[in-house]
Short mmCIF file of C-alpha atoms in Angstrom, two decimals:
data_model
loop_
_atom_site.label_atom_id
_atom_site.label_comp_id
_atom_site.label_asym_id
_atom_site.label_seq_id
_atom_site.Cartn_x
_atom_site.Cartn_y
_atom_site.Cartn_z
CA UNK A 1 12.53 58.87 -3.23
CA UNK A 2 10.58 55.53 -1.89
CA UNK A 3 8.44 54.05 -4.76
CA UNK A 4 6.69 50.63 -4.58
CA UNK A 5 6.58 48.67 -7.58
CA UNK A 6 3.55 46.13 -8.01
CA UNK A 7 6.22 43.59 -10.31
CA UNK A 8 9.51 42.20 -9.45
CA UNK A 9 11.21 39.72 -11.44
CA UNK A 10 14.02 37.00 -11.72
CA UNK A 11 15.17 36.27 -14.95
CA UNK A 12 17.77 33.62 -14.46
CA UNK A 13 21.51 33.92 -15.36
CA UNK A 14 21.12 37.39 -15.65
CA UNK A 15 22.97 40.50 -15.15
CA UNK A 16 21.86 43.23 -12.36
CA UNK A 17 20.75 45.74 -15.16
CA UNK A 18 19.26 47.98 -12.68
CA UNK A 19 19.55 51.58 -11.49
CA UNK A 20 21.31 52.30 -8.42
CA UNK A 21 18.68 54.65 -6.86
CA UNK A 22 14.64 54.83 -7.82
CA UNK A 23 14.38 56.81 -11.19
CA UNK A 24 11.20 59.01 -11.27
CA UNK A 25 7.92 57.32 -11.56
CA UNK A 26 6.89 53.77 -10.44
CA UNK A 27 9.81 51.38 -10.37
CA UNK A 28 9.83 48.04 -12.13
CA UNK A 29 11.08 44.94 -10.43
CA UNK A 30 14.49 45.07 -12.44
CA UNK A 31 15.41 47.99 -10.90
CA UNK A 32 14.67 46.67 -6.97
CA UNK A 33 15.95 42.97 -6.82
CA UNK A 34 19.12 41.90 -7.33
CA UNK A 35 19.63 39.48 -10.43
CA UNK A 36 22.60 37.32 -10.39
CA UNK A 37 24.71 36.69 -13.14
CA UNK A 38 24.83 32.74 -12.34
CA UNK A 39 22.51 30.18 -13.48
CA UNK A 40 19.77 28.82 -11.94
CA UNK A 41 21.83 25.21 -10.61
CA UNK A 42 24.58 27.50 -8.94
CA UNK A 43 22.45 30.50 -7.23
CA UNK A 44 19.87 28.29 -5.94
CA UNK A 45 21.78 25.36 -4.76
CA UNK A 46 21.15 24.40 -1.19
CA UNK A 47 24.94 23.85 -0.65
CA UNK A 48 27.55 21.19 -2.29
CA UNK A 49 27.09 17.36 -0.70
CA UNK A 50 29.64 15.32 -0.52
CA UNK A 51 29.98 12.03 -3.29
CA UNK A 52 27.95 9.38 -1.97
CA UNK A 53 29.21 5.93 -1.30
CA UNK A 54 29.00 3.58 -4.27
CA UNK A 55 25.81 1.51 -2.45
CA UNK A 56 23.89 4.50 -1.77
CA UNK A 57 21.05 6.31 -3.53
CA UNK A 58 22.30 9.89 -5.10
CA UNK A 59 20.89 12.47 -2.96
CA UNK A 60 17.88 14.04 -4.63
CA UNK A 61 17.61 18.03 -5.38
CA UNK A 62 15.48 19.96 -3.27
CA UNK A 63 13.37 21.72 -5.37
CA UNK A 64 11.41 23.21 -2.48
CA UNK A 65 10.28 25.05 -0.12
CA UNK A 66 12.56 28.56 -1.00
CA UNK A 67 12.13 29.56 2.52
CA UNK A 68 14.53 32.07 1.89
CA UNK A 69 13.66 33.83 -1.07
CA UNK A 70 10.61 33.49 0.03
CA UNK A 71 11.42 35.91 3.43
CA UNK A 72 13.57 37.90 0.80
CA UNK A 73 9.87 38.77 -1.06
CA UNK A 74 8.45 39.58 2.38
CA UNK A 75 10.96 41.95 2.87
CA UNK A 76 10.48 43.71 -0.24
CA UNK A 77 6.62 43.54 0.40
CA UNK A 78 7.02 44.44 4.46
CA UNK A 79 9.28 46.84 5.23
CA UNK A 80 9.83 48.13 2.00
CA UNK A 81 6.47 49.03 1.28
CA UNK A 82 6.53 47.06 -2.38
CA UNK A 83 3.18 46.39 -3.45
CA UNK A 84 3.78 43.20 -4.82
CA UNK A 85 6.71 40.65 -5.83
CA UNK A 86 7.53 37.78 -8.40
CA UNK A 87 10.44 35.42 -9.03
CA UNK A 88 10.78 33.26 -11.96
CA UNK A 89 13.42 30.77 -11.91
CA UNK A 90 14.20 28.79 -14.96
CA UNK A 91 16.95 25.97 -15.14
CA UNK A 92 18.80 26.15 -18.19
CA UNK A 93 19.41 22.50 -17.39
CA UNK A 94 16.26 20.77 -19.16
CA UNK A 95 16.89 17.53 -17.31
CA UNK A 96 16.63 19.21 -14.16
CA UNK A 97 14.14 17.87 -11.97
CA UNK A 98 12.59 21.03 -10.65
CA UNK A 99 12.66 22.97 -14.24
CA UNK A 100 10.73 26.02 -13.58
CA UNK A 101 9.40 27.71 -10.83
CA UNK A 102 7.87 30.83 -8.85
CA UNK A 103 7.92 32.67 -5.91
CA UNK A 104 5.77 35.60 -5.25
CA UNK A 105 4.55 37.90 -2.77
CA UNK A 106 1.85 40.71 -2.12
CA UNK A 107 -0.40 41.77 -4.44
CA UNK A 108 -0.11 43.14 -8.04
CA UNK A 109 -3.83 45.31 -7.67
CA UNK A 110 -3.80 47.17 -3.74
CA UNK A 111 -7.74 47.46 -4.99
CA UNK A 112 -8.40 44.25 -6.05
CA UNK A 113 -6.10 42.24 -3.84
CA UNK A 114 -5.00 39.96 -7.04
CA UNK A 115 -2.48 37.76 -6.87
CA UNK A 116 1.36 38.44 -8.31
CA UNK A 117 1.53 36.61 -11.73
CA UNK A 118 4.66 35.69 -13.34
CA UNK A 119 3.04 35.86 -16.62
CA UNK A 120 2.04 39.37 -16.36
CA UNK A 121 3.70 42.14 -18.46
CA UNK A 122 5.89 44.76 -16.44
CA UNK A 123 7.69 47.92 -16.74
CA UNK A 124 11.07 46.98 -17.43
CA UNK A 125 12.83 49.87 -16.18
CA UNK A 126 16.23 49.85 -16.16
CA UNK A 127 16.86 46.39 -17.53
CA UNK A 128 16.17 48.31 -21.14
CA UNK A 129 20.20 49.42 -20.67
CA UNK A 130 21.29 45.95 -21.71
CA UNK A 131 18.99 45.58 -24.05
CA UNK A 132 20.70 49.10 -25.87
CA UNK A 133 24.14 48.00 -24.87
CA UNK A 134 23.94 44.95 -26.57
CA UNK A 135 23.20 46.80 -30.04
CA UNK A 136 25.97 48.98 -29.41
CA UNK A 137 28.38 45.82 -29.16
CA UNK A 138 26.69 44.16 -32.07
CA UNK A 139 27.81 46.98 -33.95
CA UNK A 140 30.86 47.72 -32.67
CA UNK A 141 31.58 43.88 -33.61
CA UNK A 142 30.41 44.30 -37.15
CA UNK A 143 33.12 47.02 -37.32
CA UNK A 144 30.28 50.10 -37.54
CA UNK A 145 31.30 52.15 -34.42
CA UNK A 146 33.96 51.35 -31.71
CA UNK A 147 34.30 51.83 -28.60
CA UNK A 148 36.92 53.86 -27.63
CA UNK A 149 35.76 56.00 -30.19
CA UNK A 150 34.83 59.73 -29.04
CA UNK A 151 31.11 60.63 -28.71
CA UNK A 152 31.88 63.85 -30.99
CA UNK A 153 32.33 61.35 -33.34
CA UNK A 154 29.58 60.18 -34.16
CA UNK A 155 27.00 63.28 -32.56
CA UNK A 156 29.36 66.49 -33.32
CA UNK A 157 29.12 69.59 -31.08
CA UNK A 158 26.39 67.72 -29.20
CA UNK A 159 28.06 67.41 -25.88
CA UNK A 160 30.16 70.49 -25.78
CA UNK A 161 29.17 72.86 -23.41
CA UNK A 162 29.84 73.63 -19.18
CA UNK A 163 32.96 71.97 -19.08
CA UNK A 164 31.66 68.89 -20.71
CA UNK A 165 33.25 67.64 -24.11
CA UNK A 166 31.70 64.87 -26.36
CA UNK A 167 35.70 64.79 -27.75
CA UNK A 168 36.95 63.48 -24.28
CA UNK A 169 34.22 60.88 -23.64
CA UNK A 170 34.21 57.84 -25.40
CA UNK A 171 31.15 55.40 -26.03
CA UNK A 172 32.60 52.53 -23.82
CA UNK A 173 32.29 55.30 -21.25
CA UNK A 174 28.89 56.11 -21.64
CA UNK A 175 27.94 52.29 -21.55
CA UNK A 176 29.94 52.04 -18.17
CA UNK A 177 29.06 55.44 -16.82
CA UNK A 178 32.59 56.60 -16.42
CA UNK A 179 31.48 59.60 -19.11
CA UNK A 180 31.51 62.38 -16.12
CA UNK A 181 27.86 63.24 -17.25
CA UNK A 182 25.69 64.67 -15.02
CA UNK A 183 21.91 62.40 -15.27
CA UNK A 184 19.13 64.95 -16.13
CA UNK A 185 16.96 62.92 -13.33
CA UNK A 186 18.93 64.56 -10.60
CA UNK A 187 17.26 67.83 -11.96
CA UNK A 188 15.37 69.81 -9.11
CA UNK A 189 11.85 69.52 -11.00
CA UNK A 190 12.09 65.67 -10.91
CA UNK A 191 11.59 66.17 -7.09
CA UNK A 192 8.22 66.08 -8.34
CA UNK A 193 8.31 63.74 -10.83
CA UNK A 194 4.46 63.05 -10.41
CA UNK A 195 3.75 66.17 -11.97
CA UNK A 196 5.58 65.49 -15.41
CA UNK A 197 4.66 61.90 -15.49
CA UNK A 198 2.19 62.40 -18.78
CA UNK A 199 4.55 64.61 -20.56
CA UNK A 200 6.28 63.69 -23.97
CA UNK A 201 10.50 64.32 -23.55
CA UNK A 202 12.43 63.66 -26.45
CA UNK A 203 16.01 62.14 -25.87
CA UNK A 204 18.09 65.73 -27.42
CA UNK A 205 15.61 67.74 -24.51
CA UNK A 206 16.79 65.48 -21.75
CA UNK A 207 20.68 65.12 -22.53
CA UNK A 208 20.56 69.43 -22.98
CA UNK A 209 18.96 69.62 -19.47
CA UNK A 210 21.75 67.10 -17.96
CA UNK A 211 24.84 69.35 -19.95
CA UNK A 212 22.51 72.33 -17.39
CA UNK A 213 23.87 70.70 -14.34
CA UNK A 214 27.01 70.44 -12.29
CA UNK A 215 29.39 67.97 -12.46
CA UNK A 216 29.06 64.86 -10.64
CA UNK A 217 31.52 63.88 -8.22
CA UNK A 218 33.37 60.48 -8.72
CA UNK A 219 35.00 58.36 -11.05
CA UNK A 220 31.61 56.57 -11.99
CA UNK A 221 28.36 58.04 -11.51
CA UNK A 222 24.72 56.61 -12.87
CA UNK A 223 23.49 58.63 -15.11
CA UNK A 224 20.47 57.56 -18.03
CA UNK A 225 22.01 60.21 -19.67
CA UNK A 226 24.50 58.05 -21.25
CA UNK A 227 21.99 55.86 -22.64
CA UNK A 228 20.15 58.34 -24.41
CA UNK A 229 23.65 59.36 -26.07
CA UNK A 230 24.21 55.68 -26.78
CA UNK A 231 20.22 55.69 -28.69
CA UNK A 232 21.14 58.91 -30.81
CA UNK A 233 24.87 56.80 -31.62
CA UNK A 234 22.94 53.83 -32.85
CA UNK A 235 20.63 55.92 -34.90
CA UNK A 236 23.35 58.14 -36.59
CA UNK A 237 25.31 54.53 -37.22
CA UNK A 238 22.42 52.50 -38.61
CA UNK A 239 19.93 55.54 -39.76
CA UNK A 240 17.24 53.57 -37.57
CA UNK A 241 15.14 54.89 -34.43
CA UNK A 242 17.14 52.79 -31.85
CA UNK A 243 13.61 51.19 -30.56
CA UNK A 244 13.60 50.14 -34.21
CA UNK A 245 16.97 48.85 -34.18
CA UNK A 246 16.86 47.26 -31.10
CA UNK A 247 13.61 45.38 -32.26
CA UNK A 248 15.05 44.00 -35.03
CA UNK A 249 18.26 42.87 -33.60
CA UNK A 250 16.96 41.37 -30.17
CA UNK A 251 13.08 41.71 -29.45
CA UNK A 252 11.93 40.01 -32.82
CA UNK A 253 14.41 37.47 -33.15
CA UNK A 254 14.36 36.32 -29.77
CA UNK A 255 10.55 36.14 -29.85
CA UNK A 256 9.65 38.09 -27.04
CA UNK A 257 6.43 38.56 -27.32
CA UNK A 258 5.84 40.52 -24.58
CA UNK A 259 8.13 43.18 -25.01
CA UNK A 260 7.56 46.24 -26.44
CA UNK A 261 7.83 49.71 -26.86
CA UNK A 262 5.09 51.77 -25.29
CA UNK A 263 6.21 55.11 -26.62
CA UNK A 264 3.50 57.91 -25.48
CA UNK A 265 1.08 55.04 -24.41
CA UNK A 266 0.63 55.39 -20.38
CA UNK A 267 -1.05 52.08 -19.83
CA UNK A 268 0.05 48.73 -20.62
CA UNK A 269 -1.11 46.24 -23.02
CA UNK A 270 -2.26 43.03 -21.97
CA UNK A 271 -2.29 41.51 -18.31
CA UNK A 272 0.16 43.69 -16.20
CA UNK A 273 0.34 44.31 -12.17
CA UNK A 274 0.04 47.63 -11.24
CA UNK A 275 2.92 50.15 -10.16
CA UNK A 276 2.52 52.38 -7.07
CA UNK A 277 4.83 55.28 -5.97
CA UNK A 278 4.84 57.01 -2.47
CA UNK A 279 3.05 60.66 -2.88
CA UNK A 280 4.09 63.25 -1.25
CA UNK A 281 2.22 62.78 1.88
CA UNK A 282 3.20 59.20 2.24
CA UNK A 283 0.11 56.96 0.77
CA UNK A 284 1.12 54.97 -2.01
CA UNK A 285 -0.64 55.92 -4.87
CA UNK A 286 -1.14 54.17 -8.63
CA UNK A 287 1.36 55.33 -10.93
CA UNK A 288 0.31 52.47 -13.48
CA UNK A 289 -0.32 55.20 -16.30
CA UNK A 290 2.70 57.30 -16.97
CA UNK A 291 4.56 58.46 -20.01
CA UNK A 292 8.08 56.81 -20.01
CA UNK A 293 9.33 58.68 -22.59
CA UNK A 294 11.71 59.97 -20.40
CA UNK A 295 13.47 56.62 -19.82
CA UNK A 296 14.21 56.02 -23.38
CA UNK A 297 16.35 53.39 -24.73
CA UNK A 298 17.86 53.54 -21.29
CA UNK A 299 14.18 52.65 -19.18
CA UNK A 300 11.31 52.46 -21.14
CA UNK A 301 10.46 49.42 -22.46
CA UNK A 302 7.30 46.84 -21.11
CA UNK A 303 8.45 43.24 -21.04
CA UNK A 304 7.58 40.02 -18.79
CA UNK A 305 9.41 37.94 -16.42
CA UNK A 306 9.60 34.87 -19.29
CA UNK A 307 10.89 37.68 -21.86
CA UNK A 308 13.61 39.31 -19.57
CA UNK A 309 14.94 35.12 -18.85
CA UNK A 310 14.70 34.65 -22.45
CA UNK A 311 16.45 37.75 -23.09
CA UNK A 312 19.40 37.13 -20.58
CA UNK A 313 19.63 33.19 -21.43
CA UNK A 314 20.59 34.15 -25.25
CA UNK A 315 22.64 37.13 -24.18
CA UNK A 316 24.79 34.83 -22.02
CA UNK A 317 24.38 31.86 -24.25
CA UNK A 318 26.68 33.78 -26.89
CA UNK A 319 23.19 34.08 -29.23
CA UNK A 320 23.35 37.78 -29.56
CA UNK A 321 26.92 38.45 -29.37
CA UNK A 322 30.39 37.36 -30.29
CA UNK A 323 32.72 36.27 -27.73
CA UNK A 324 34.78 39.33 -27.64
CA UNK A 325 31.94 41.53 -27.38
CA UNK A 326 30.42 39.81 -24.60
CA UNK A 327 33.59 39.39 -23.03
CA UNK A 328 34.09 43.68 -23.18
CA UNK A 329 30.50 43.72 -21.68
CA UNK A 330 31.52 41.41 -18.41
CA UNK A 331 34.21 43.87 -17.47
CA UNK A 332 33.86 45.44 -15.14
CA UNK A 333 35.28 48.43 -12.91
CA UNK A 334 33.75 49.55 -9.57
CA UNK A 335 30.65 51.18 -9.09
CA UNK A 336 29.58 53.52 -6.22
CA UNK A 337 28.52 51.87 -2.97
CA UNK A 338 26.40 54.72 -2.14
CA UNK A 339 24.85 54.38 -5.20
CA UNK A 340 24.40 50.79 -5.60
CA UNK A 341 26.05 48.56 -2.78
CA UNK A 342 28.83 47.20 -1.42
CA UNK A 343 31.06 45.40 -3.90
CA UNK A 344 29.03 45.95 -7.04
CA UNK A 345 30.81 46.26 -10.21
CA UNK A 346 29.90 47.50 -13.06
CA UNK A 347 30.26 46.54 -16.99
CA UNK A 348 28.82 47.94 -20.18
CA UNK A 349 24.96 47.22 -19.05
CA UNK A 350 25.73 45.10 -16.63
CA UNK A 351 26.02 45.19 -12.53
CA UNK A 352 28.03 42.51 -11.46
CA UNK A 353 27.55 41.48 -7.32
CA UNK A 354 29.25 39.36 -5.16
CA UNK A 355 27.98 36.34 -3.92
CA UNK A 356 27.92 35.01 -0.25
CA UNK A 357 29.55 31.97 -2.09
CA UNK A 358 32.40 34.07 -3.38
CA UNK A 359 31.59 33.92 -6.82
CA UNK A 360 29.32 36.46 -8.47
#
């Protein structure tokens, strides 16, 4: 289903947290450009030069134009009917000579015509599965769940029903969406998603309507199902809401002040660019206001373009997890090219893509 988001942003050094195909609803940014898991001074390199002779000046960094990215944002806004576009790139290097910069494209208001922002808040999307992945591997690290554990551990009889068997799945699985669970988005009423979009779903609603449908064919298939299961784990492990949880381990400590929790709140705090879906008779129409209760831990939260680099920076940095844990989260096993695309990998939270340099 083609949706236009009014916000799309780069968070250096970051993973690809994003779903494979739109979810219902506008899409965030997250969920439409790829994010690469290399840092700024790699991805955006104009190409290696060779050592300069011992007499001559060091070459100087280009630190602009982007011509590139900048046709990659035109694309997004052109033929893919996105209202609007931003990049924020920021060098982890601080003695970089370009620091941090922008790119953007479109508009985040179709009425208004205003300018993308990079300082304006966003729906998040799909990004919020790393940000519940990582509190699963915080615990696992401090010994509280583990991952090859079954989910009937830790939510009895809850998955247990039309072939499906919370005993046989474990939570690595869920994380990596290997679990063989059906995602309760691929429901027929979410054809019309527009029509639920100011209802309140609670996570134990969704995951029963997913255990409704038929298997999914596959090895790996993308399901948000998995993430709810991996919200009700952390609650039954801490005794926390796992919004709460994952507040107090990453959103507070990290400082992001622009990430939040909206819970039945359809608009967005603070300065935000608008999100736009395609209706059913092909205009794109605001879809700003919605209920994202049915994303979850794995799609609702609001955050910002500085908040998701800040987020991704510490993740990678080793800040929020040990080595171990962060090492389990970087591996990977393949994903569906259908699904996602060619050559994407997948790890717990994580896409991983190829680069044309042959790293990724």
């Amino acid at each position: 289903m083609p949706v236009a988001p009014a916000a799309a942003a780069l968070p250096t050094a970051a993973p690809q947290p994003a779903a494979p195909r739109p979810a219902p609803g506008p899409q965030p940014a997250a969920e439409q450009l790829a994010v690469r898991s290399q840092p700024a001074a790699r991805e955006f390199a104009v190409g290696s030069q060779p050592a300069a002779p011992q007499f001559a000046a060091a070459p100087q960094p280009v630190c602009g134009p982007h011509a590139e990215l900048r046709q990659a944002l035109r694309t997004l806004t052109g033929r893919d009917r996105i209202a609007g576009a931003v990049v924020l790139v920021r060098n982890r290097n601080t003695a970089a000579p370009c620091g941090s910069w922008t790119e953007r494209a479109g508009t985040a208001d179709l009425g208004s015509g205003r300018p993308m922002k990079a300082t304006d808040r966003l729906r998040a999307g799909s990004v919020t599965k790393t940000f519940t992945a990582t509190v699963v591997l915080q615990l696992a690290a401090e010994h509280r769940l583990a991952l090859d554990a079954p989910v009937d551990r830790y939510l009895p009889g809850l998955v247990r029903r039309n072939g499906y068997d919370g005993r046989r799945i474990t939570v690595r699985q869920l994380l990596r969406h290997t679990s063989g669970l059906p995602d309760y988005l691929d429901a027929p009423e979410w054809e019309h998603f527009e029509r639920l979009r100011y209802r309140h779903f609670e996570p134990r609603e969704l995951v029963a309507r997913a255990l409704d449908l038929p298997r999914p064919s596959g090895d790996w298939h993308y399901a948000t199902t998995n993430y709810l299961l991996a919200g009700m784990i952390i609650r039954e492990v801490t005794g926390h809401a796992p919004e709460a949880e994952i507040t107090r381990r990453v959103i507070r400590p990290l400082g992001l002040r622009d990430t939040y929790w909206p819970g039945d709140e359809i608009s967005l705090r603070g300065p935000h660019s608008r999100s736009y879906f395609t209706a059913e008779d092909g205009r794109l129409t605001d879809g700003t206001a919605w209920n994202t209760t049915f994303g979850g831990v794995g799609g609702a939260l609001v955050s910002s373009p500085a908040d998701l680099s800040r987020f991704i920076s510490a993740l990678f940095g080793g800040r929020l997890l040990p080595a171990a844990q962060l090492a389990e989260m970087r591996t990977t096993v393949a994903a569906d090219p259908d699904r996602l695309w060619p050559g994407a990998r997948y790890g717990l939270g994580l896409i991983s893509s190829p680069l044309r340099c042959g790293g990724r």
